[in-house]
CSV table of C-alpha atoms and ligand atoms in Angstrom, one decimal:
chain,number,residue,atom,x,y,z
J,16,UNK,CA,-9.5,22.4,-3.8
J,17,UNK,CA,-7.1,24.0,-1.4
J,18,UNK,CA,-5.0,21.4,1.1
J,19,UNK,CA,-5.9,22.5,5.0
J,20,UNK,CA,-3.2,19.6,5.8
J,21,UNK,CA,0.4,20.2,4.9
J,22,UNK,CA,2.2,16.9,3.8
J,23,UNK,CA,5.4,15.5,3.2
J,24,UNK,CA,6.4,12.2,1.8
J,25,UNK,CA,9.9,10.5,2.3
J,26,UNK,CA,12.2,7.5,2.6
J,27,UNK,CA,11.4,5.8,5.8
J,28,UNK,CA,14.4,5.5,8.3
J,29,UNK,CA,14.9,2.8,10.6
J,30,UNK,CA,13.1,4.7,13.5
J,31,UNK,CA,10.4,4.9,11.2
J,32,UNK,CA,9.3,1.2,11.9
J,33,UNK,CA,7.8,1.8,15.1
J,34,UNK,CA,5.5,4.3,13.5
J,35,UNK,CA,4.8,2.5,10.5
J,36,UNK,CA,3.6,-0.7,12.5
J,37,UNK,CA,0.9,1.6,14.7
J,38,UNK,CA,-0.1,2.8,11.0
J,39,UNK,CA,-0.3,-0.7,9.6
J,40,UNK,CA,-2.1,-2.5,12.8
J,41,UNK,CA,-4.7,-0.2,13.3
J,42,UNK,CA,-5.5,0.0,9.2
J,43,UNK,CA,-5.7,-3.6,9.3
J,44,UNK,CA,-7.9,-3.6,12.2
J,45,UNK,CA,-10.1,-0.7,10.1
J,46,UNK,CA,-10.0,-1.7,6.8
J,47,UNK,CA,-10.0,-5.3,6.9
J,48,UNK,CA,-13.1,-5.4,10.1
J,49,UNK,CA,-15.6,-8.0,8.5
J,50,UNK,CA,-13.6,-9.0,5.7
J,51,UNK,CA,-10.8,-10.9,7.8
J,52,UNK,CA,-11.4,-13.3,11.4
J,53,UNK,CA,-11.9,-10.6,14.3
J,54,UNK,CA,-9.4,-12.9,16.0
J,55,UNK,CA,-7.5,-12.9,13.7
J,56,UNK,CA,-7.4,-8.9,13.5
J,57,UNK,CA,-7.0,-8.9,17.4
J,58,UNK,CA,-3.8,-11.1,17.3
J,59,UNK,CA,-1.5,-8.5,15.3
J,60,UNK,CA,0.9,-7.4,16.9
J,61,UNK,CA,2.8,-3.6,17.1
J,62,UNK,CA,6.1,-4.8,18.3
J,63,UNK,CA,6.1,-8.2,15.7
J,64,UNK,CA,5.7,-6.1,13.0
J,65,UNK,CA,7.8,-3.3,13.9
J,66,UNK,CA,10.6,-6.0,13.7
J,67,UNK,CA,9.3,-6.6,10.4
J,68,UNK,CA,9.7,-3.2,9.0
J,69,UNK,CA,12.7,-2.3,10.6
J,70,UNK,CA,14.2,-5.7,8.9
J,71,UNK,CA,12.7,-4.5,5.6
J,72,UNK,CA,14.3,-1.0,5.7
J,73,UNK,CA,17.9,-2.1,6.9
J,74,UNK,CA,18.1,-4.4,4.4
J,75,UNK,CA,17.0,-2.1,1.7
J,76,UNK,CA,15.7,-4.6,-1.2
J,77,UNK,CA,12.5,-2.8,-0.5
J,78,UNK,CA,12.1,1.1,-1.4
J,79,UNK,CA,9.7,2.0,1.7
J,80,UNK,CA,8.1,5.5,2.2
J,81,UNK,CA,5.9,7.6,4.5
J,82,UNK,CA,3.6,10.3,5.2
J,83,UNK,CA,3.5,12.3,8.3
J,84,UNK,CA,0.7,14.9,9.3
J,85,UNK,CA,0.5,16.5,11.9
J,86,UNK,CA,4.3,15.6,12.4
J,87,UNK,CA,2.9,11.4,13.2
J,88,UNK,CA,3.2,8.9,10.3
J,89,UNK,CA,-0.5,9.1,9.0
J,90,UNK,CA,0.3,6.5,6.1
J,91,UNK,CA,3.3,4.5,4.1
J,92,UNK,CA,3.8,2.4,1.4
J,93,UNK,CA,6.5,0.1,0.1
J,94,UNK,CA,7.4,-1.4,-3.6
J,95,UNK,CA,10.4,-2.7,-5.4
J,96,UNK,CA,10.7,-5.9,-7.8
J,97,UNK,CA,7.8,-7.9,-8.8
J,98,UNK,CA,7.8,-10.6,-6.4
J,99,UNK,CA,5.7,-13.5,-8.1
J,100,UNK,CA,6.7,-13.8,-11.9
J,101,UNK,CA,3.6,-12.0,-12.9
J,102,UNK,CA,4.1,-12.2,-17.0
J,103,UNK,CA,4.4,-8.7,-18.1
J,104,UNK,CA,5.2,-7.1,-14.7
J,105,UNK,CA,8.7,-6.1,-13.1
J,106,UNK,CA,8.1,-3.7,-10.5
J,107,UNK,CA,5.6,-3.7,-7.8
J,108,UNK,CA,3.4,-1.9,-5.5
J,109,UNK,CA,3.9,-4.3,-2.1
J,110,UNK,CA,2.0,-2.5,0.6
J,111,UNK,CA,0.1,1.0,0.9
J,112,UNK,CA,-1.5,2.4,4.2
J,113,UNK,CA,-2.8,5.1,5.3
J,114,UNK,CA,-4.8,5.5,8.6
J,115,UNK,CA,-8.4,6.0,8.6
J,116,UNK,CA,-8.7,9.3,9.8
J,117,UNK,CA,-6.1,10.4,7.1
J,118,UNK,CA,-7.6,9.2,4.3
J,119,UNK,CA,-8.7,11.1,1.2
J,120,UNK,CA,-6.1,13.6,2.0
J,121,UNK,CA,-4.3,13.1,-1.1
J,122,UNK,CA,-1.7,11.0,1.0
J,123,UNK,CA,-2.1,7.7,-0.8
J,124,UNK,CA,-1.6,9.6,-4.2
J,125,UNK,CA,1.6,10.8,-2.8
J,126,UNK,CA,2.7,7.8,-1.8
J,127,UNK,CA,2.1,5.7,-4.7
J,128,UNK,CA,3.8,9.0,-7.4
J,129,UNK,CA,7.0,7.9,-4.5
J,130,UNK,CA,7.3,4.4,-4.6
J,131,UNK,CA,6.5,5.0,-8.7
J,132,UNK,CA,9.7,7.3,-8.9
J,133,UNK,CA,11.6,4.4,-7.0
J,134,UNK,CA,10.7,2.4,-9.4
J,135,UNK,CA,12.1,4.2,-12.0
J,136,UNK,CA,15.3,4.6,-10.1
J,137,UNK,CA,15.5,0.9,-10.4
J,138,UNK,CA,14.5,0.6,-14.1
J,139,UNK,CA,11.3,-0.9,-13.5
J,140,UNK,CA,8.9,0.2,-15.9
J,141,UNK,CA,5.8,-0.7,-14.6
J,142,UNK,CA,3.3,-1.8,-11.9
J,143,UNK,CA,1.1,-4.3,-10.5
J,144,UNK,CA,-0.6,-4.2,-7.1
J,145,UNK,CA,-2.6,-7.0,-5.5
J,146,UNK,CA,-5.9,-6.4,-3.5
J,147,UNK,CA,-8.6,-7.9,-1.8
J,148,UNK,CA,-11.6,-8.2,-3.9
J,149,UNK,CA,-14.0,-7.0,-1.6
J,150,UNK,CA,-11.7,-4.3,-0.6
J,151,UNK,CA,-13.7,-1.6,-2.3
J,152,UNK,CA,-11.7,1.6,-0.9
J,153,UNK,CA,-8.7,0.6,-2.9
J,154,UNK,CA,-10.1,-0.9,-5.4
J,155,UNK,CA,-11.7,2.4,-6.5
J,156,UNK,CA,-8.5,3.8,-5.3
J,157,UNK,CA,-6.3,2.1,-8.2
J,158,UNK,CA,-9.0,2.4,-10.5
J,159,UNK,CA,-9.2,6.1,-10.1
J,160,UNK,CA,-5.1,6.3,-10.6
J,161,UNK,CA,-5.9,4.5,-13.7
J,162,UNK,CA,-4.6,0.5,-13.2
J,163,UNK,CA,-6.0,-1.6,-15.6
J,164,UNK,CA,-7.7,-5.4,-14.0
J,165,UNK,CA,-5.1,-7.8,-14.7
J,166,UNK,CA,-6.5,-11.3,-12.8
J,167,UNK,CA,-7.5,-12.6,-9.8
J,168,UNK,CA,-6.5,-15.5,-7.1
J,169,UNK,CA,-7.2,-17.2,-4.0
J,170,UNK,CA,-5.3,-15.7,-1.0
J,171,UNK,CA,-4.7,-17.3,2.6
J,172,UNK,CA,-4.5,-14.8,5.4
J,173,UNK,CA,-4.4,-16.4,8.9
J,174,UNK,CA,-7.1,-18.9,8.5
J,175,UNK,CA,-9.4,-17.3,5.9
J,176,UNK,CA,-9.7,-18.2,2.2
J,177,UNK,CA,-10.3,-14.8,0.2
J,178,UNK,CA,-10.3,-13.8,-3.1
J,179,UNK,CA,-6.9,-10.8,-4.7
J,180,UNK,CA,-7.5,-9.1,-7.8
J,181,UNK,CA,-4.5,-7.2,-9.3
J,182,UNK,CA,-4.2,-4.2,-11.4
J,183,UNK,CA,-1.7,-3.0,-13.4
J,184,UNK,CA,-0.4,-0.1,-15.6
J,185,UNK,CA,2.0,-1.2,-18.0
J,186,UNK,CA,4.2,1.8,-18.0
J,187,UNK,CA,4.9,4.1,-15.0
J,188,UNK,CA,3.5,7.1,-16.9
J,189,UNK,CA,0.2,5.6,-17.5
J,190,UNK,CA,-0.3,6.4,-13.9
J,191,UNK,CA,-2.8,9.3,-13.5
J,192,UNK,CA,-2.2,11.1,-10.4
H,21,LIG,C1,-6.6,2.9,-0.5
H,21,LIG,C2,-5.9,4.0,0.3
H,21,LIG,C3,-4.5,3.8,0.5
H,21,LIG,C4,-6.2,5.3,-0.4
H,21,LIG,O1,-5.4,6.4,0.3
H,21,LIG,P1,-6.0,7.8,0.4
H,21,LIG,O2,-4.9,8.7,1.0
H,21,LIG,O3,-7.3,7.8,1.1
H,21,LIG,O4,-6.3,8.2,-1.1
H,21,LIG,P2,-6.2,9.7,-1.8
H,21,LIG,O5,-6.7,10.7,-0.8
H,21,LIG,O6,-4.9,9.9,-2.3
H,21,LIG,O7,-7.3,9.5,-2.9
H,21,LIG,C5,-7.0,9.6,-4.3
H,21,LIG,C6,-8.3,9.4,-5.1
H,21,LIG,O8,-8.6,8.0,-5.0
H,21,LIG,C7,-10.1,7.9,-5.0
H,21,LIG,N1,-10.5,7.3,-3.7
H,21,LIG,C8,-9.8,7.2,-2.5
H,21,LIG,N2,-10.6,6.7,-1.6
H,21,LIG,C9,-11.8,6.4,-2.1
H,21,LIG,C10,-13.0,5.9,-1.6
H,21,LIG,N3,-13.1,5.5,-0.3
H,21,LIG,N4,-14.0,5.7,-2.5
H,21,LIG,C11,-13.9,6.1,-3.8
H,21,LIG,N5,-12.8,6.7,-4.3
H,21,LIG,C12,-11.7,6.8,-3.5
H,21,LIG,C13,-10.6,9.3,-5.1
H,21,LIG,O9,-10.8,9.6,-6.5
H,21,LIG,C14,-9.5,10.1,-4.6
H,21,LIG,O10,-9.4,11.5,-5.0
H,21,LIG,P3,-10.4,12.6,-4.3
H,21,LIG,O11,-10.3,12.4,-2.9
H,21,LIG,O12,-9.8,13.9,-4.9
H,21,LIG,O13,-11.8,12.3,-4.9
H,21,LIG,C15,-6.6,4.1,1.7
H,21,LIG,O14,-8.0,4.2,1.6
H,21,LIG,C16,-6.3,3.0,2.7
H,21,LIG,O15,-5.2,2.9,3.3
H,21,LIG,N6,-7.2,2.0,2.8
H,21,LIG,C17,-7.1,1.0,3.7
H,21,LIG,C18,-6.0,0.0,3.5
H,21,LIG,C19,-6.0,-0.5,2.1
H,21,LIG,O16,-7.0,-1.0,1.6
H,21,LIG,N7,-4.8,-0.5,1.4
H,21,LIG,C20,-4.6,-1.0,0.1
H,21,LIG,C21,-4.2,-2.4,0.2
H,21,LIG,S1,-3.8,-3.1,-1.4
């Protein structure tokens, strides 16, 4: 099918974190409405996590990218080392976002087939990505690019209890775009 939207993916800069908070705010506030304490949802905050991104870029141990359309950040994602000492997994998938309005626009495709090739760069051969279980978007998501059900765990977020499954691809080029 032929793209209406033109996209481009690339290494966040610094001034990116700004953009890349709006983006992660309001897909939290979307994506995780019912699943996560309203309150909860309500209390995140632009300028807290902009601090947070623009820490994470500057200091690099992260490979963070994004997506603009329409010349706005529409999504990002981030990924480096496995952070956990999952058995069988070095490199990880940390974060991926894209705003509700963007989505199925091929952007989170793009954005995973970026923080893959950082991966690479860092000799990294695979992937695992953790996700809400009742998060059925992404889960069909990261079925659909082929990750395999690797295990799942209790997760505390604010004050709620919830369940994380991961998925995994053993080697980068299992990944089916
Ligand atoms: C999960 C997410 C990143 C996917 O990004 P996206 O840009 O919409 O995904 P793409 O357009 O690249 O979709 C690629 C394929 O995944 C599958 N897919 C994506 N969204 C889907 C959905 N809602 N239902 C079923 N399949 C879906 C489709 O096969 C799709 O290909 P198609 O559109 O050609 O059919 C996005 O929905 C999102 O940000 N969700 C909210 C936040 C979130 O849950 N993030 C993940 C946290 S771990």
């Amino acid at each position: 099918m032929d793209r209406l939207w033109t996209q481009m993916v690339r290494p966040a800069a610094l001034d990116d974190a700004e953009g890349i908070a709006r983006v992660h705010v309001a897909t939290w506030r979307s994506a995780y409405r019912g699943l996560l304490p309203d309150d909860f949802l309500a209390s995140l905050s632009e300028s807290n996590y902009a601090e947070r991104w623009r820490r994470v870029i500057g200091e690099g141990s992260s490979r963070v990218y994004v997506v603009d359309e329409a010349d706005d950040i529409a999504g990002f994602a981030s990924g480096g080392r496995e952070r956990a000492g999952e058995i069988g997994f070095a490199g990880e998938l940390y974060a991926l976002y894209v705003l509700e309005g963007a989505q199925r626009h091929g952007h989170g495709r793009e954005l995973v087939r970026a923080v893959a090739g950082a991966l690479r760069e860092l000799e990294l051969p695979d992937m695992i990505v953790w996700v809400l279980r009742d998060n059925p978007t992404a889960r069909a998501f990261y079925e659909r690019l082929g990750g395999r059900y690797v295990r799942s765990q209790p997760i505390t977020i604010g004050n709620a209890t919830l369940e994380e499954v991961s998925y995994g691809w053993r080697d980068l080029g299992e990944i089916r775009y």
